[in-house]
Short mmCIF file of C-alpha atoms and ligand atoms in Angstrom, two decimals:
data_model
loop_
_atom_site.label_atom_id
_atom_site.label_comp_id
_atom_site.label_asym_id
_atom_site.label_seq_id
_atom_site.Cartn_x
_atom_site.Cartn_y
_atom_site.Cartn_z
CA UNK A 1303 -22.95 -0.20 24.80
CA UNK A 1304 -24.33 -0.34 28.47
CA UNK A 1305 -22.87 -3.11 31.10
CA UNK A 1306 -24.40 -6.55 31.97
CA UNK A 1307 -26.66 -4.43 34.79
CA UNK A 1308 -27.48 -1.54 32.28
CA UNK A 1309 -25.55 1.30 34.34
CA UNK A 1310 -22.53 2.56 32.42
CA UNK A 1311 -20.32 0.18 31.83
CA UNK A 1312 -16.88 -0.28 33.53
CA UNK A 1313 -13.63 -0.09 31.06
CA UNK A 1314 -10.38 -0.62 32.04
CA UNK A 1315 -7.77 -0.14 29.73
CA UNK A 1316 -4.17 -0.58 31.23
CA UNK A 1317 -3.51 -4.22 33.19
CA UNK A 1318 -0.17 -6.63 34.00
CA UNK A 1319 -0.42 -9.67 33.87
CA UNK A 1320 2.78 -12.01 34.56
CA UNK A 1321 3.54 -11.90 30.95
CA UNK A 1322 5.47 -8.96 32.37
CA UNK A 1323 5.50 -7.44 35.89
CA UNK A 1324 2.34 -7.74 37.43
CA UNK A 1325 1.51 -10.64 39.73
CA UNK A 1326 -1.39 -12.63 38.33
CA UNK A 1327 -1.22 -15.02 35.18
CA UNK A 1328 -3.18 -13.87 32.00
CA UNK A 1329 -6.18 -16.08 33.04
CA UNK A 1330 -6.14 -15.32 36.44
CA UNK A 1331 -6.01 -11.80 35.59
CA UNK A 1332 -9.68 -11.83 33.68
CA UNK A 1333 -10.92 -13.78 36.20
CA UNK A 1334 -10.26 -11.71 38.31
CA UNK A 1335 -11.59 -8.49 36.31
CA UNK A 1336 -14.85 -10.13 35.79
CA UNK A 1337 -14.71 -10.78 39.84
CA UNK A 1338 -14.37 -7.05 39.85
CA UNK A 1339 -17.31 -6.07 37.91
CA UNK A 1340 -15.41 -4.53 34.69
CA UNK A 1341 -17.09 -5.01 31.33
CA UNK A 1342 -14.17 -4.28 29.59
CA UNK A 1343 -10.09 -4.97 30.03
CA UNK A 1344 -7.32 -4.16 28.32
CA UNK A 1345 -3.98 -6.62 28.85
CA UNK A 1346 -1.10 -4.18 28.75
CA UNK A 1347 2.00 -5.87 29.28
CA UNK A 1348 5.32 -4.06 28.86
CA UNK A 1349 6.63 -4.75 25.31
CA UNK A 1350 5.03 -7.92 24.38
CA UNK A 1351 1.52 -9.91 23.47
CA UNK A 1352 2.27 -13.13 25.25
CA UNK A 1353 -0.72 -13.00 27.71
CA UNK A 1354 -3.22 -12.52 24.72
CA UNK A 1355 -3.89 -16.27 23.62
CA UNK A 1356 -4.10 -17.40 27.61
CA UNK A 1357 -5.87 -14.32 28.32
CA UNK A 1358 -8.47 -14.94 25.70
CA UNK A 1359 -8.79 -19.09 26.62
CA UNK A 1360 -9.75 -17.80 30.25
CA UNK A 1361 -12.23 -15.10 29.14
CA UNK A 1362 -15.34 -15.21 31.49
CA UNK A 1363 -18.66 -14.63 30.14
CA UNK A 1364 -19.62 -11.33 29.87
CA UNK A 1365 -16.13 -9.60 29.64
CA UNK A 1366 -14.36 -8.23 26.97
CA UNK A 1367 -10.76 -8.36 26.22
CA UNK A 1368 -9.16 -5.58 24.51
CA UNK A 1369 -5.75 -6.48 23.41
CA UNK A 1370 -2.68 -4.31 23.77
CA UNK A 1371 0.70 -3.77 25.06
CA UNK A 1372 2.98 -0.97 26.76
CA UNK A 1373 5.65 -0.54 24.36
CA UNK A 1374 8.90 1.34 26.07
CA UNK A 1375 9.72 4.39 24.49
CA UNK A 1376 11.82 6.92 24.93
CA UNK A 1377 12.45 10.68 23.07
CA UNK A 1378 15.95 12.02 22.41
CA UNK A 1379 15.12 16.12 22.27
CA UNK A 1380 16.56 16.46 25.24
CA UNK A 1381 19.84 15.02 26.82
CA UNK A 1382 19.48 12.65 28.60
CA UNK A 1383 16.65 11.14 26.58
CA UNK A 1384 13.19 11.11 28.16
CA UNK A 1385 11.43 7.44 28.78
CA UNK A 1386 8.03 7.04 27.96
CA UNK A 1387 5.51 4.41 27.62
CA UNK A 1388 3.16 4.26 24.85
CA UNK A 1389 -0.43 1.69 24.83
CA UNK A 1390 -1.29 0.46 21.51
CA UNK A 1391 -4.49 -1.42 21.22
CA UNK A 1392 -5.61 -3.71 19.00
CA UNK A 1393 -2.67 -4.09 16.35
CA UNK A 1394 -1.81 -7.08 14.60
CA UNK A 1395 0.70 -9.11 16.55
CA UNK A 1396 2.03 -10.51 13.71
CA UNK A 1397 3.24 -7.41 12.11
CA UNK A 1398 7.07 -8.27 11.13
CA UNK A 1399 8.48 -4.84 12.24
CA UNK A 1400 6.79 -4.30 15.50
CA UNK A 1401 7.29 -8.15 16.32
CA UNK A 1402 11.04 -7.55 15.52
CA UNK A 1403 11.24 -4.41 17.63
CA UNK A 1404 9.27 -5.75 21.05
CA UNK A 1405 12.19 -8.55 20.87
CA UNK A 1406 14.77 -6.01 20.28
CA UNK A 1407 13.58 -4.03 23.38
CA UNK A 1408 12.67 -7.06 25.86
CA UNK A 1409 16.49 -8.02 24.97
CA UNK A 1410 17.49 -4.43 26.17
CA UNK A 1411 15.63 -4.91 29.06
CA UNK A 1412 17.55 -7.97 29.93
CA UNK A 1413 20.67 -6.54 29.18
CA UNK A 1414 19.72 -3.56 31.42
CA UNK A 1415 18.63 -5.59 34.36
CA UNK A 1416 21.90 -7.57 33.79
CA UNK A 1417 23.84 -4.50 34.13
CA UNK A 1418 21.99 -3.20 37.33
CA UNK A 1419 22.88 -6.91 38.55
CA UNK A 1420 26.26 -5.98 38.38
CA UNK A 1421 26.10 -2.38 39.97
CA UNK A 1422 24.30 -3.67 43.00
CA UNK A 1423 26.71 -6.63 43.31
CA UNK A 1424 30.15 -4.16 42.67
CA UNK A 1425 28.59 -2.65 46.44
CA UNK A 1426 28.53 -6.14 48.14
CA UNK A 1427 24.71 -6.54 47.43
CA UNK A 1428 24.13 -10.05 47.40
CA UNK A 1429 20.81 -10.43 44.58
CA UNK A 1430 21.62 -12.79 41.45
CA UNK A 1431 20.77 -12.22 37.75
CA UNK A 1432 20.00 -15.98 37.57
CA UNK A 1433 17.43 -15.72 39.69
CA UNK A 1434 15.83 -12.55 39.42
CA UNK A 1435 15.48 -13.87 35.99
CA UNK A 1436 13.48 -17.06 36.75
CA UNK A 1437 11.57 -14.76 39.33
CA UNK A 1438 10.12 -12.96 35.93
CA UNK A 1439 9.28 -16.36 35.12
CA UNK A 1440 9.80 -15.94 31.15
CA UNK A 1441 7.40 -12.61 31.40
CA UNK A 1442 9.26 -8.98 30.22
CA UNK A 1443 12.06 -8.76 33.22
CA UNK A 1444 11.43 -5.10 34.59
CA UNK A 1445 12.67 -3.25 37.80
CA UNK A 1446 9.73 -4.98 39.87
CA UNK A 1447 11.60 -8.13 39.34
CA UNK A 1448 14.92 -6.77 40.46
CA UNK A 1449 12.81 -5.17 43.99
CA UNK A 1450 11.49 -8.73 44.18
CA UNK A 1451 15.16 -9.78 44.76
CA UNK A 1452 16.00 -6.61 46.91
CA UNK A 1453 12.82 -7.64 49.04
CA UNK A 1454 14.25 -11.06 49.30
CA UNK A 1455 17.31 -9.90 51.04
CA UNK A 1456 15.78 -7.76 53.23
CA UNK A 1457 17.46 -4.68 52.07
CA UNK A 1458 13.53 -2.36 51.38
CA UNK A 1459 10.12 -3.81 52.67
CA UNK A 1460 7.83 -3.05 49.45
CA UNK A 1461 8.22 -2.45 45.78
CA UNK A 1462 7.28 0.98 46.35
CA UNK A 1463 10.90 1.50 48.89
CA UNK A 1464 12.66 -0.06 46.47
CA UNK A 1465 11.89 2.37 43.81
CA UNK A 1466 13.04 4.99 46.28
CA UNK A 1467 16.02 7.56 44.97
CA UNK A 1468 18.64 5.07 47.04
CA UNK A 1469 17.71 2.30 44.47
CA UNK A 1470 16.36 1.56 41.45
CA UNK A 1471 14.74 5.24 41.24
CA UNK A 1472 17.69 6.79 40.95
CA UNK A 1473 21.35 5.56 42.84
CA UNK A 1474 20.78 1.64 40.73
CA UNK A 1475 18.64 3.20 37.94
CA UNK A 1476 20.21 2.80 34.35
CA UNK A 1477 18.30 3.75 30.91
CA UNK A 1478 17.47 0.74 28.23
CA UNK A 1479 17.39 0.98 24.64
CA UNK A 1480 14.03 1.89 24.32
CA UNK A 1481 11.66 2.87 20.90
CA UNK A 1482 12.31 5.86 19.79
CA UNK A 1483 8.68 7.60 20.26
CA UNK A 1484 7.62 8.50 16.91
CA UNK A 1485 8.97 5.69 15.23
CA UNK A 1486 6.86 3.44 17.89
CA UNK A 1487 3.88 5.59 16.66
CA UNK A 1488 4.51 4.78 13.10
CA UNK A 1489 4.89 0.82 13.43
CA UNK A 1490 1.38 1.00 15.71
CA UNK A 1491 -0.55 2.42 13.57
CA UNK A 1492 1.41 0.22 10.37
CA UNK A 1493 0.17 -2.62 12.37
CA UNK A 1494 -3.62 -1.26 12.31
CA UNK A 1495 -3.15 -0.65 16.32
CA UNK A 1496 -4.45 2.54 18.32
CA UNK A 1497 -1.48 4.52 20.35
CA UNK A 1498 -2.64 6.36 23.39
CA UNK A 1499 0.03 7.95 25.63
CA UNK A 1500 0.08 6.38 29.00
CA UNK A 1501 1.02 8.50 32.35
CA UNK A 1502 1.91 11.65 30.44
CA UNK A 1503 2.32 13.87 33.07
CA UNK A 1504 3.71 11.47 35.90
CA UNK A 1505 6.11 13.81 37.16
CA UNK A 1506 6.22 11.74 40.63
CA UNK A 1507 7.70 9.15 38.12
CA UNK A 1508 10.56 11.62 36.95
CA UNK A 1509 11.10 13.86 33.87
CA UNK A 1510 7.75 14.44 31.60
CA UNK A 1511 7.99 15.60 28.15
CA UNK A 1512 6.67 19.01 27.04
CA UNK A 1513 2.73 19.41 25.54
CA UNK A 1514 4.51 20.83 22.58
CA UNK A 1515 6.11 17.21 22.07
CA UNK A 1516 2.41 15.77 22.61
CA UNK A 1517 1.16 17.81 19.72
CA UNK A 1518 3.78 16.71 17.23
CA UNK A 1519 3.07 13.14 18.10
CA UNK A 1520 -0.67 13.82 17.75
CA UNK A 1521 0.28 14.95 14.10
CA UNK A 1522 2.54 11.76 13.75
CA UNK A 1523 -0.32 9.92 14.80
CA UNK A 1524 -1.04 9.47 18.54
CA UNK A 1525 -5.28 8.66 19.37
CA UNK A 1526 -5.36 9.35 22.97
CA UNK A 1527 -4.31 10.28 26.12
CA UNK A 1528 -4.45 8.77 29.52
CA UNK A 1529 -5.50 11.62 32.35
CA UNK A 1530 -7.00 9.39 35.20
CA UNK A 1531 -3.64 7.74 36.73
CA UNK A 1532 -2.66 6.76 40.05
CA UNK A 1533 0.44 8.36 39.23
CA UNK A 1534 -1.14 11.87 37.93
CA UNK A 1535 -2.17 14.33 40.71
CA UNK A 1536 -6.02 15.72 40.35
CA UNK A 1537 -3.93 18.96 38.30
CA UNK A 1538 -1.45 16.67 36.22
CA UNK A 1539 -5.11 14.86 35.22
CA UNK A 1540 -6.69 18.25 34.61
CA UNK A 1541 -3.82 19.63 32.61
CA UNK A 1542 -3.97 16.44 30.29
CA UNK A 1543 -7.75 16.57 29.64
CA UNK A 1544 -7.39 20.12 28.30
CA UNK A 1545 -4.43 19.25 26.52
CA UNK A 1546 -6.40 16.16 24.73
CA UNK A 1547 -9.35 18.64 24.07
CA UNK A 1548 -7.38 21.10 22.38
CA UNK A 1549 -5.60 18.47 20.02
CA UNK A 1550 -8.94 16.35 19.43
CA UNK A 1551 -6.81 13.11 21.29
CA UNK A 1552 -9.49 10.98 23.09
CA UNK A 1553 -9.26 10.51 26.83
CA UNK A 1554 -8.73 7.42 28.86
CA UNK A 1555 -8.47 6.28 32.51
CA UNK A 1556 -7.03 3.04 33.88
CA UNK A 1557 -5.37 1.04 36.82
CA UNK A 1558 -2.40 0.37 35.55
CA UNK A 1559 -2.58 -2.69 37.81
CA UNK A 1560 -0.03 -5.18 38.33
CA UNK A 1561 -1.43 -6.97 40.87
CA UNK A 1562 0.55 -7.29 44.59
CA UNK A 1563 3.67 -5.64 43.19
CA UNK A 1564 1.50 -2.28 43.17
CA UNK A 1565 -1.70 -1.21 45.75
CA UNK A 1566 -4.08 -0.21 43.02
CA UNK A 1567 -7.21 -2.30 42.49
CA UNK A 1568 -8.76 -3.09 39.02
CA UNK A 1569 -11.28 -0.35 37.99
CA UNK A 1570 -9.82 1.59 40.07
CA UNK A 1571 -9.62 4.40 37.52
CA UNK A 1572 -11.60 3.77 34.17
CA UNK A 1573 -12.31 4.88 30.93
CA UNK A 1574 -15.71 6.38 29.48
CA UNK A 1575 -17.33 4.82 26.72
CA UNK A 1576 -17.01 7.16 23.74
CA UNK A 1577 -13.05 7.24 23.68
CA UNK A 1578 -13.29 3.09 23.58
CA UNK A 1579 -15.95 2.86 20.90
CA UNK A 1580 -13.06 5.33 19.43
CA UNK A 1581 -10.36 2.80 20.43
CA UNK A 1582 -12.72 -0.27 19.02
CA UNK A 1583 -13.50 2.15 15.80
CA UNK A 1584 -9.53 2.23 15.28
CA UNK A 1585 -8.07 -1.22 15.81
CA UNK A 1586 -7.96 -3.87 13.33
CA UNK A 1587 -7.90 -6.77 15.83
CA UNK A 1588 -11.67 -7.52 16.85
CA UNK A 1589 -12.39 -7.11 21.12
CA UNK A 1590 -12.34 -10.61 22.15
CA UNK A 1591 -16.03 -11.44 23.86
CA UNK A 1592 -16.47 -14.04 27.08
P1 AMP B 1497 10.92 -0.80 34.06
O1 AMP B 1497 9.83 -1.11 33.06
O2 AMP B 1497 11.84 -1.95 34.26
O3 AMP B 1497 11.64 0.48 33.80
O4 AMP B 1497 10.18 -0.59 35.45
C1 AMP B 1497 9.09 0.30 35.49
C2 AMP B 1497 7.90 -0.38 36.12
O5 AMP B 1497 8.12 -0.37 37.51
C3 AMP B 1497 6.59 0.33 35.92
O6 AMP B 1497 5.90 -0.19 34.82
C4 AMP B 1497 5.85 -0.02 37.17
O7 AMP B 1497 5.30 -1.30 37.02
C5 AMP B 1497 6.91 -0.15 38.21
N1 AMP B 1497 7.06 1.04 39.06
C6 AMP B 1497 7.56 2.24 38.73
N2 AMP B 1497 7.57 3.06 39.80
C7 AMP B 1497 7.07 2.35 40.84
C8 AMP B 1497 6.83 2.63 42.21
N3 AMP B 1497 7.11 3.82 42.74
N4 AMP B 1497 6.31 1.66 42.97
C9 AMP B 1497 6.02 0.45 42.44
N5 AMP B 1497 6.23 0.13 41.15
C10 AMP B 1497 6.75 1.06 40.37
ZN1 ZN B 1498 5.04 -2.28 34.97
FE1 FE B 1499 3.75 2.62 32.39
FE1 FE B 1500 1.76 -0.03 32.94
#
């Protein structure tokens, strides 16, 4: 495969669209990625595949859509449990069980949000579940929203301040139910999708799971790891592309970009060809072409 220009060709593999927390609508989103030069995208919205069918009605010539999600998972060998987000590519949306479980987990994440609602308002902060609610605008709810609503009040000037430890890093931060990790591994792959582990190693995010925990879900199944992350320092992106070389996992690279609420650009980071042939090789839901 070589780009519309015949230099290498530019894949990014982890976007937001507004069917969760990022800023731009589905179509805008691969508008805007052809705007940006990319060859490739992947839509990765947190727990759910409702920007696929408007992402795909918008697709600009030339581009290709891979479609995915970031399912939230979590793993319970340690106490508290670790969170942890998985990408799976390219599964079949309709798959009964994984269908059943993104529902079960987007209702967690209301129920979460709900309950950090409450916390915020028991200290006299004056944000409203209502709203913050229609703010998501029938997307995933996530903590961006909830920032959104602390912005609005003027209590932090940015996302980024409002995932500081006084909020909803750590003082207003409460766990969801999440997927248990290996089980989230199994109903990907049941549903013919391709798991790669995003941000492994984002300890500027909080606790990371051990390596030896990457190699038993590389034997349960995991394809890939993601190394080139905003959130991964040049050693955290070393240490993962060793790690991925000794268990055979292919390597990706990606923006995780969620438009305004984050500074990161599309193709920012990217991914080489070889692991997405691998990805493509994998899936059992065709790349949708412009
Ligand atoms: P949640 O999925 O509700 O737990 O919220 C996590 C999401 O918040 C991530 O997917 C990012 O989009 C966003 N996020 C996490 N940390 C930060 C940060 N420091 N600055 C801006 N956004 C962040
Ligand atoms: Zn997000
Ligand atoms: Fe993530
Ligand atoms: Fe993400």
């Amino acid at each position: 495969m070589t780009s519309r220009t015949g230099a290498a060709p530019r894949i990014d593999l982890h976007t937001h669209s507004t069917a969760s927390d990022g800023t731009l609508t589905p179509a805008e989103l691969v508008r805007a990625a052809a705007q940006a030069g990319l060859d490739v995208l992947a839509i990765t919205d947190h727990d759910t595949t409702a920007g696929w069918a408007p992402a795909v009605g918008a697709l600009p010539p030339g581009l290709r859509l891979v479609r995915g999600a970031e399912l939230s998972c979590r793993w319970s060998g340690t106490e508290p449990a670790v969170p942890l987000h998985l990408l799976a590519y390219l599964f079949d949306p309709d798959h009964p069980e994984l269908v059943a479980e993104l529902a079960r987990v987007r209702a967690a994440r209301e129920d979460r949000g709900e309950r950090i609602v409450a916390l915020l308002r028991a200290d006299g902060i004056d944000v409203s579940w209502p709203d913050i609610l229609a703010g998501a605008g029938g997307g995933t709810v996530g903590r961006p929203h909830i920032a959104q609503a602390l912005i609005r009040v003027g209590l932090v000037g940015s996302t980024r301040e409002a995932f500081g430890p006084d909020w909803l890093g750590e003082r207003y931060r409460l766990p969801k139910d999440d997927i248990d990790v290996f089980r989230a591994i199994r109903l990907v792959r049941s549903a013919g999708g391709v798991p790669v582990f995003a941000h492994p190693r984002a300890t500027r995010r909080g606790r990371v799971v051990p390596d030896e925990l990457i190699a038993e879900l590389a034997a349960a199944g995991l394809a890939g790891l993601e190394a080139d992350h905003e959130d991964h320092s040049p050693a955290e992106r070393a240490h993962v592309r060793a790690l991925a070389a000794d268990l055979g996992l292919l390597v990706t690279g990606s923006s995780d970009f969620h438009g305004t609420h984050k500074t990161v650009q599309l193709g920012e980071f990217s991914t080489g060809v070889e692991a997405y042939e691998r990805i493509v090789a994998e899936g059992v839901t065709e790349v949708a072409s412009g």
